PDB file as gemmi writes it, atoms N, CA and C in Angstrom:
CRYST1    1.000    1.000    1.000  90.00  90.00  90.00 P 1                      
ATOM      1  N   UNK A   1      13.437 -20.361  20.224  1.00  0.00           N  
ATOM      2  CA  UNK A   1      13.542 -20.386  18.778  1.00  0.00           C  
ATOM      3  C   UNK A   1      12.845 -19.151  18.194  1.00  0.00           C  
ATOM      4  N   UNK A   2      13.810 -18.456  17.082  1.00  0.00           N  
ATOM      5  CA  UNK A   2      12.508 -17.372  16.564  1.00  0.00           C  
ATOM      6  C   UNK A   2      11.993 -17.350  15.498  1.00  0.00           C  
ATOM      7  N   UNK A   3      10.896 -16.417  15.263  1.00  0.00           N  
ATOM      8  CA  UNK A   3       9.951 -17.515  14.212  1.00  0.00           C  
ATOM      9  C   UNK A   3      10.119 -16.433  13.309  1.00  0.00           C  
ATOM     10  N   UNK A   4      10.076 -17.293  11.886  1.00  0.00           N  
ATOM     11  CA  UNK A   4       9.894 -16.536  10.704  1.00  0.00           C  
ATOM     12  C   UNK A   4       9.535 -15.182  10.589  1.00  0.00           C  
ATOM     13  N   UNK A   5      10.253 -14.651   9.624  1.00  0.00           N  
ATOM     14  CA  UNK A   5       9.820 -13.359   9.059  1.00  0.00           C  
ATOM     15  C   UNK A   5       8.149 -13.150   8.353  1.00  0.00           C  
ATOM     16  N   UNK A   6       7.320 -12.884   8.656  1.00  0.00           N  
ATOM     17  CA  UNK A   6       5.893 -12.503   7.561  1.00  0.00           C  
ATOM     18  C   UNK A   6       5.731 -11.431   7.066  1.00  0.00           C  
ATOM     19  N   UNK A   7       5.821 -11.784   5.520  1.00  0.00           N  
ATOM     20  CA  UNK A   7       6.121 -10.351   4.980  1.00  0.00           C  
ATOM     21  C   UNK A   7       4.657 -10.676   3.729  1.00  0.00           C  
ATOM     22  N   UNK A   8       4.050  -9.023   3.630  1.00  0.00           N  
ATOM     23  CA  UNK A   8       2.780  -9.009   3.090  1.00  0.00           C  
ATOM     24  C   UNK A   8       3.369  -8.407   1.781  1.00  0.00           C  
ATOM     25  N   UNK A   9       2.821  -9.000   0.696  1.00  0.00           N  
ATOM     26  CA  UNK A   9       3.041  -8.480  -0.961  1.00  0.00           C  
ATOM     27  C   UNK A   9       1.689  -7.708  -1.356  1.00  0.00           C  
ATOM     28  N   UNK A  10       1.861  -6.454  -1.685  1.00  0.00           N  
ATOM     29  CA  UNK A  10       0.499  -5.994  -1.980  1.00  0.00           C  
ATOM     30  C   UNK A  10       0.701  -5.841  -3.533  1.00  0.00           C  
ATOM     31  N   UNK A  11       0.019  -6.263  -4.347  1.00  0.00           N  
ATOM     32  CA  UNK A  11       0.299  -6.086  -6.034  1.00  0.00           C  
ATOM     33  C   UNK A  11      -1.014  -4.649  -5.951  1.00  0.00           C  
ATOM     34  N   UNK A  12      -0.682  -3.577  -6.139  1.00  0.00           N  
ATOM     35  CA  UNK A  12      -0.956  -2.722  -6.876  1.00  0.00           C  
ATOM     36  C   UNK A  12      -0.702  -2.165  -7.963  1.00  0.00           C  
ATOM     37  N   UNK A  13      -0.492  -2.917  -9.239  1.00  0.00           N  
ATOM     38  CA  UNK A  13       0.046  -2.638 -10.552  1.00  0.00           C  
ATOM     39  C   UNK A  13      -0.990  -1.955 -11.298  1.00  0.00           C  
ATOM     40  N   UNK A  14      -2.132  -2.385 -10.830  1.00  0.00           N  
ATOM     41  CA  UNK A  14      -3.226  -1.462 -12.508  1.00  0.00           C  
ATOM     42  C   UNK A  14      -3.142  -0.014 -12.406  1.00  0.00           C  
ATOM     43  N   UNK A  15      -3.354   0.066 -13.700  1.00  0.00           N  
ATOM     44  CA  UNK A  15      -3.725   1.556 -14.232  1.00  0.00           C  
ATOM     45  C   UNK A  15      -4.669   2.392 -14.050  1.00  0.00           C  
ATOM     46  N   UNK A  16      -5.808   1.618 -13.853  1.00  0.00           N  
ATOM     47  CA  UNK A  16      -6.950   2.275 -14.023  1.00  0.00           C  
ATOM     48  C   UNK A  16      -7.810   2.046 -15.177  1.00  0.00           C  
ATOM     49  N   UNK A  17      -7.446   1.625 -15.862  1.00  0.00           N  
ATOM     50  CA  UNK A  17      -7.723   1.800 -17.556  1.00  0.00           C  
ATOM     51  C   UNK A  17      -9.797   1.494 -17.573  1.00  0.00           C  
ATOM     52  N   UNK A  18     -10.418   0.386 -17.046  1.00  0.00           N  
ATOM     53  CA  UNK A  18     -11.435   0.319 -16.875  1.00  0.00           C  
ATOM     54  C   UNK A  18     -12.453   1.033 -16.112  1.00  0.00           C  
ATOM     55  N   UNK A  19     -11.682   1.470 -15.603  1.00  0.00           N  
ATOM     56  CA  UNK A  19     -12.016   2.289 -13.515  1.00  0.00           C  
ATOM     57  C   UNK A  19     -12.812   3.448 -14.365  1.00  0.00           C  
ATOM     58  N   UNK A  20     -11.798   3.733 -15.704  1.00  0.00           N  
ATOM     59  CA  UNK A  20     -12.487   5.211 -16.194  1.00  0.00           C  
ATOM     60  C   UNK A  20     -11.869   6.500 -15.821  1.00  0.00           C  
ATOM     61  N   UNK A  21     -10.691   6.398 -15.063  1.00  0.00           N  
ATOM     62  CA  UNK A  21     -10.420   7.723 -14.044  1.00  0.00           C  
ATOM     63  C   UNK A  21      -8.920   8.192 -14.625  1.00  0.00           C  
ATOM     64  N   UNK A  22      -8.516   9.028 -14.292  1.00  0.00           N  
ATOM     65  CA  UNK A  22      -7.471   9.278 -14.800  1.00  0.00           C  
ATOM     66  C   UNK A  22      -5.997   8.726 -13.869  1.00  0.00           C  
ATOM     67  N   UNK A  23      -6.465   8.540 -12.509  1.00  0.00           N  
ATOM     68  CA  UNK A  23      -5.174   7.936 -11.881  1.00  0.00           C  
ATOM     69  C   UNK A  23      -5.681   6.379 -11.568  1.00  0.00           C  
ATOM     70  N   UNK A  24      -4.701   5.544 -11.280  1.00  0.00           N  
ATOM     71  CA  UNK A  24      -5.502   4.092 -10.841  1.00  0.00           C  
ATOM     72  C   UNK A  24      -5.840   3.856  -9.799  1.00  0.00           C  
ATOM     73  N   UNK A  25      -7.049   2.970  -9.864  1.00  0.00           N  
ATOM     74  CA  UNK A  25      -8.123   3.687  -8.669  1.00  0.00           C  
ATOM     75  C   UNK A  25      -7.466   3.126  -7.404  1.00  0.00           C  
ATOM     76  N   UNK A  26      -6.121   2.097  -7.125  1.00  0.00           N  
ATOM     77  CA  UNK A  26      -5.774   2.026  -5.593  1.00  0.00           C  
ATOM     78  C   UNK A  26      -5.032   3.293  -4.940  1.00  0.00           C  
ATOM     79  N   UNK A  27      -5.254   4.451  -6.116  1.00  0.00           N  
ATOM     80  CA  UNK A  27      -4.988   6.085  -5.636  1.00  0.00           C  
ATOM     81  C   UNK A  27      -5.971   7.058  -5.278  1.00  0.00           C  
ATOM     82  N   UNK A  28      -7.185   6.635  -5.766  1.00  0.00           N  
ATOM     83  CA  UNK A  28      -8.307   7.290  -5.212  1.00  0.00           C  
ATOM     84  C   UNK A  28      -8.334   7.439  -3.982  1.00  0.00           C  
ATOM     85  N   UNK A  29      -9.240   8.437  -3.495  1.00  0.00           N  
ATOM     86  CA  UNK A  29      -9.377   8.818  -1.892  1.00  0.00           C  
ATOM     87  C   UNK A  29     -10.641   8.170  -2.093  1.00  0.00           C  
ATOM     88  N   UNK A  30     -10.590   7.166  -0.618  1.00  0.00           N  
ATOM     89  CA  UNK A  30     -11.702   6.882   0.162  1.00  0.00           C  
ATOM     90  C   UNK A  30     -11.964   7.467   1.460  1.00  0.00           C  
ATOM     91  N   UNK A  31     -13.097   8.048   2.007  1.00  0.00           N  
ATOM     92  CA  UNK A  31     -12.983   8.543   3.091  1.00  0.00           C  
ATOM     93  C   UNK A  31     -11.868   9.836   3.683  1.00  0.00           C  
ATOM     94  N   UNK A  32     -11.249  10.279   2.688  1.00  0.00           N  
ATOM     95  CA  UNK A  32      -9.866  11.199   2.548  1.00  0.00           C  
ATOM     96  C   UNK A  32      -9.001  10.858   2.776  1.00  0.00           C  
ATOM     97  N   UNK A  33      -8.322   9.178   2.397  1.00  0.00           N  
ATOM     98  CA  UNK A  33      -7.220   9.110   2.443  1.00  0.00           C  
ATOM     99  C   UNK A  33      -7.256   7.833   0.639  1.00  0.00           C  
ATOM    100  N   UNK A  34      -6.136   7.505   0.640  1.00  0.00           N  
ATOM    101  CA  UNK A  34      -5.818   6.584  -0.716  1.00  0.00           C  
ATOM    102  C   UNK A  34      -6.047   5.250  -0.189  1.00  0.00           C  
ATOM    103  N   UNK A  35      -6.723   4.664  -1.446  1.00  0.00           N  
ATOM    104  CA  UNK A  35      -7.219   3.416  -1.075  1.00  0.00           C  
ATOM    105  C   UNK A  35      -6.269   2.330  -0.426  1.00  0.00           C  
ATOM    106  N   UNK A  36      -4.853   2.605  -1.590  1.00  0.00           N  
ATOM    107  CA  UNK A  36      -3.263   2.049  -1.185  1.00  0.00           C  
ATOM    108  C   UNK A  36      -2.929   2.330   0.320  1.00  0.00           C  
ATOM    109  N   UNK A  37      -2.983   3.345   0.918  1.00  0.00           N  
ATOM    110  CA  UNK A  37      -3.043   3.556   2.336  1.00  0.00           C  
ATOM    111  C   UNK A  37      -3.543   3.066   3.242  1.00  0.00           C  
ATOM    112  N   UNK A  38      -5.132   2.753   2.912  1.00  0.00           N  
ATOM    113  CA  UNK A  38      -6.077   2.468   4.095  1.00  0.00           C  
ATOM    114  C   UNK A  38      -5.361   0.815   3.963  1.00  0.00           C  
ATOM    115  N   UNK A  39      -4.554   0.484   3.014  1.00  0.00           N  
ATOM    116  CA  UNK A  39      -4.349  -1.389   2.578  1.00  0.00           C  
ATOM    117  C   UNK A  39      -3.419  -1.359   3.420  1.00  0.00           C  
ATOM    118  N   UNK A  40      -2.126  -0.633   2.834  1.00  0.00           N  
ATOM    119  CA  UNK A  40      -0.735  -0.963   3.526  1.00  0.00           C  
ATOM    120  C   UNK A  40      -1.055  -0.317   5.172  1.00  0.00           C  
ATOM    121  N   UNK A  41      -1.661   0.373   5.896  1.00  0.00           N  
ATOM    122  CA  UNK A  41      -2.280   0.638   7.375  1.00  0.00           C  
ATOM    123  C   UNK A  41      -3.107  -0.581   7.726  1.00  0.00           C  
ATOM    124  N   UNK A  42      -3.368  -1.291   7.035  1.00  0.00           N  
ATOM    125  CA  UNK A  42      -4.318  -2.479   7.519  1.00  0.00           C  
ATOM    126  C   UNK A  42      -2.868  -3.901   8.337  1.00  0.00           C  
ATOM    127  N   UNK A  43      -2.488  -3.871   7.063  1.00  0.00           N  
ATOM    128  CA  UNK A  43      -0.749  -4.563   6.919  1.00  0.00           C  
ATOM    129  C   UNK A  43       0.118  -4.213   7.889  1.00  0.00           C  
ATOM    130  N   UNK A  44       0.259  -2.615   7.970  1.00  0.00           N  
ATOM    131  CA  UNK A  44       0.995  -2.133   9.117  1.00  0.00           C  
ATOM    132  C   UNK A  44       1.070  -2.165  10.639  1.00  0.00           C  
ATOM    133  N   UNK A  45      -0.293  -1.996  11.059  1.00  0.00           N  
ATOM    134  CA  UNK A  45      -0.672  -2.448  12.556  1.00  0.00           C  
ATOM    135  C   UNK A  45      -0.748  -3.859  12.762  1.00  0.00           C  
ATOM    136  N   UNK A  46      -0.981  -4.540  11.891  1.00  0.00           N  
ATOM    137  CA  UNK A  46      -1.115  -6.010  12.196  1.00  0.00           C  
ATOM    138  C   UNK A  46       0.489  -6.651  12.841  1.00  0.00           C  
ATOM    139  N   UNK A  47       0.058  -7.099  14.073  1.00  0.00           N  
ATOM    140  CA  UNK A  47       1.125  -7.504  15.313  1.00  0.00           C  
ATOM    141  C   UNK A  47       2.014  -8.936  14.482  1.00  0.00           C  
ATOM    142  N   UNK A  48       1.594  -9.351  13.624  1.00  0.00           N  
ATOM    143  CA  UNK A  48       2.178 -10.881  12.950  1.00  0.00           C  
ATOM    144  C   UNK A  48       2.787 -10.474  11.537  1.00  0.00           C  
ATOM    145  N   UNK A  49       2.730  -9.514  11.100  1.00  0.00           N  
ATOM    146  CA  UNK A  49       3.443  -8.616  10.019  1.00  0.00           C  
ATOM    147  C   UNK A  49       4.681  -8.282  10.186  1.00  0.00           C  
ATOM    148  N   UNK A  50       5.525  -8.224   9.629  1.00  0.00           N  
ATOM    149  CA  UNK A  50       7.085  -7.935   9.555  1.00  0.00           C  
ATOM    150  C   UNK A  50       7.422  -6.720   8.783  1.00  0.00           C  
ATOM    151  N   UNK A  51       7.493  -7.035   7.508  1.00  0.00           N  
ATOM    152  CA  UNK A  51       7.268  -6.260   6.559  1.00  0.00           C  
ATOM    153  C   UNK A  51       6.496  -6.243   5.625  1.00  0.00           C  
ATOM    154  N   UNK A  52       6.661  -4.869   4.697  1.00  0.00           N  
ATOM    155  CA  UNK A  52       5.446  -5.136   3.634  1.00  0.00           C  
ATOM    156  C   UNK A  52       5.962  -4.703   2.353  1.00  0.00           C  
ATOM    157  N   UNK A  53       5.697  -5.023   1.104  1.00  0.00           N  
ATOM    158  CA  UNK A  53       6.192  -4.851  -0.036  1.00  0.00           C  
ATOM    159  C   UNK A  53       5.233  -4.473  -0.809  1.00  0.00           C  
ATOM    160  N   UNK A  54       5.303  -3.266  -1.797  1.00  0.00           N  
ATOM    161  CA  UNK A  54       3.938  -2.836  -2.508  1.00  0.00           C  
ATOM    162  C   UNK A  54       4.956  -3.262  -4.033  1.00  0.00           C  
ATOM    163  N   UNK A  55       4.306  -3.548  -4.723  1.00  0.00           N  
ATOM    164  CA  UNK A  55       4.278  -3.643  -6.146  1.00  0.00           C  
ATOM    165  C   UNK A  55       3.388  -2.384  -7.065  1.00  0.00           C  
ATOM    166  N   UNK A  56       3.942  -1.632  -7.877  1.00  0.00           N  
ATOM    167  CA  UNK A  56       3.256  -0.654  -8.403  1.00  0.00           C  
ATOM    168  C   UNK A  56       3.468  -0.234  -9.696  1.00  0.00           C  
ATOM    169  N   UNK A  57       2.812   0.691 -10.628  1.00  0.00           N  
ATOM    170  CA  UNK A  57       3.292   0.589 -11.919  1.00  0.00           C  
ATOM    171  C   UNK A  57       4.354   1.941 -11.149  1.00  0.00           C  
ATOM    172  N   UNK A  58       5.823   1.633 -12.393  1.00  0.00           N  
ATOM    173  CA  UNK A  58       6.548   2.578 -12.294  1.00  0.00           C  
ATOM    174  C   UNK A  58       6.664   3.722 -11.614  1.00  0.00           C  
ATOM    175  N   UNK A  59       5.701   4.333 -12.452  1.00  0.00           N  
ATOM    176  CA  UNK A  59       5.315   5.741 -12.755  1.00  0.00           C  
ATOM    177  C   UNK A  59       5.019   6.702 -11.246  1.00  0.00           C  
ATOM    178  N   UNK A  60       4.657   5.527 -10.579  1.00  0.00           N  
ATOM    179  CA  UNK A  60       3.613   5.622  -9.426  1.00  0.00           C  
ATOM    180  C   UNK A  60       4.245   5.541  -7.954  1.00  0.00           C  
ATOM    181  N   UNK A  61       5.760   5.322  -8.591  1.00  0.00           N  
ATOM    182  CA  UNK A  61       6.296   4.248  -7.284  1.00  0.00           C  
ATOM    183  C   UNK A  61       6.367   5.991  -6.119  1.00  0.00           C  
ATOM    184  N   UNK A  62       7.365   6.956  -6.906  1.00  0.00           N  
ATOM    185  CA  UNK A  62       7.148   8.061  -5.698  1.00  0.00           C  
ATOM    186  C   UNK A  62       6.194   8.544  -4.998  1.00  0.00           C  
ATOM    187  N   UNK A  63       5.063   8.278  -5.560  1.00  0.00           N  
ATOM    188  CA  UNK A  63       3.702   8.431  -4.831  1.00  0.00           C  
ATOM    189  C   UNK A  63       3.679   7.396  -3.870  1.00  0.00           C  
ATOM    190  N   UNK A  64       4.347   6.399  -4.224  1.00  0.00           N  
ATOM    191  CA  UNK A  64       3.289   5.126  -3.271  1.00  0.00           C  
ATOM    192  C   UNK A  64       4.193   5.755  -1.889  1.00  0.00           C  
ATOM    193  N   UNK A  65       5.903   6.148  -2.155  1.00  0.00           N  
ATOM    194  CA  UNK A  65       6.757   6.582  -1.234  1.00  0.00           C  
ATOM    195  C   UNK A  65       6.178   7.420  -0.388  1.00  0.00           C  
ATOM    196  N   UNK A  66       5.738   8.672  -0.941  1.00  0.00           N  
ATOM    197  CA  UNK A  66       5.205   9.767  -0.364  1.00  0.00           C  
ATOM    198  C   UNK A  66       3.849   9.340   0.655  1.00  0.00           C  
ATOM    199  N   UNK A  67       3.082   8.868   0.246  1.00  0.00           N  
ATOM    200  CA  UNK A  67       2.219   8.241   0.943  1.00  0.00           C  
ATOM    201  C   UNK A  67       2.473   7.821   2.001  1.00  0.00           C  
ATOM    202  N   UNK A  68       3.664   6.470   2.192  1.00  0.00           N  
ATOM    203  CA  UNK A  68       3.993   6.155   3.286  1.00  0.00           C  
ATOM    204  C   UNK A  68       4.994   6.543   4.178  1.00  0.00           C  
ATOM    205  N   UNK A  69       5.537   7.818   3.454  1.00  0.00           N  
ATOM    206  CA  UNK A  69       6.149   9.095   4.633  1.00  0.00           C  
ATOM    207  C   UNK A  69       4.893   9.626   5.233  1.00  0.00           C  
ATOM    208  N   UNK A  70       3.943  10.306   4.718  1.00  0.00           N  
ATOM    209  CA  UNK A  70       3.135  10.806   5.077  1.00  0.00           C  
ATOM    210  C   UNK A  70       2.196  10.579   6.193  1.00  0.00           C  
ATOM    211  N   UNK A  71       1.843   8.828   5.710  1.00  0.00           N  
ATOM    212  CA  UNK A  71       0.805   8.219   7.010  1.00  0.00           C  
ATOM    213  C   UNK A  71       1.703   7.512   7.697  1.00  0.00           C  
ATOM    214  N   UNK A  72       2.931   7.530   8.019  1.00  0.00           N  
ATOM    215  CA  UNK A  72       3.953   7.136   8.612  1.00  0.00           C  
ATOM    216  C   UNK A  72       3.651   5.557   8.857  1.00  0.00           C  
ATOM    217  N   UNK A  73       3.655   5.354   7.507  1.00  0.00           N  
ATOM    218  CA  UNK A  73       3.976   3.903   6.865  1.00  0.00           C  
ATOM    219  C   UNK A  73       5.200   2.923   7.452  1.00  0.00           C  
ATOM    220  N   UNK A  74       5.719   1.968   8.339  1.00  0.00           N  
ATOM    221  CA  UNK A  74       6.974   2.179   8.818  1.00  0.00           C  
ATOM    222  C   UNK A  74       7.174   0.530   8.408  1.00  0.00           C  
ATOM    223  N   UNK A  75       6.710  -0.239   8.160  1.00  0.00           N  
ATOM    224  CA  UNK A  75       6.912  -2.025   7.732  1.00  0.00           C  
ATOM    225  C   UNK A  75       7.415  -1.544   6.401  1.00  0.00           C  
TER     226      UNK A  75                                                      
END                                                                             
């Protein structure tokens, strides 16, 4: 029998607006990479993960793309 699909929803929608910063802070670099990155790489290696779905404001979505060309994002 095969077992369900597990698929991870990451809501990254804020702005920033409190953060103070000019981009929203799940775009900030931690450690030199984006915070959104080090999340969806957490999601990505995980062996019980299928796929993964980011939620983002608009504006933001080609970035979130670029990102996961970049760190070769592949769920």
């Amino acid at each position: 029998m095969e077992r369900e699909k597990n698929i991870a929803i990451i809501f990254a929608g804020g702005v920033g607006q409190r953060f103070g910063s000019e981009i929203p802070k799940q775009f900030t670099k931690v450690y030199g990479k984006e915070i959104i990155a080090h999340t969806i790489e957490k999601f990505n290696s995980h062996p019980e993960i299928d796929e993964i779905y980011v939620g983002c404001v608009a504006d933001w979505i080609g970035y979130t793309n670029d990102l996961i060309v970049r760190y070769g994002l592949n769920k």
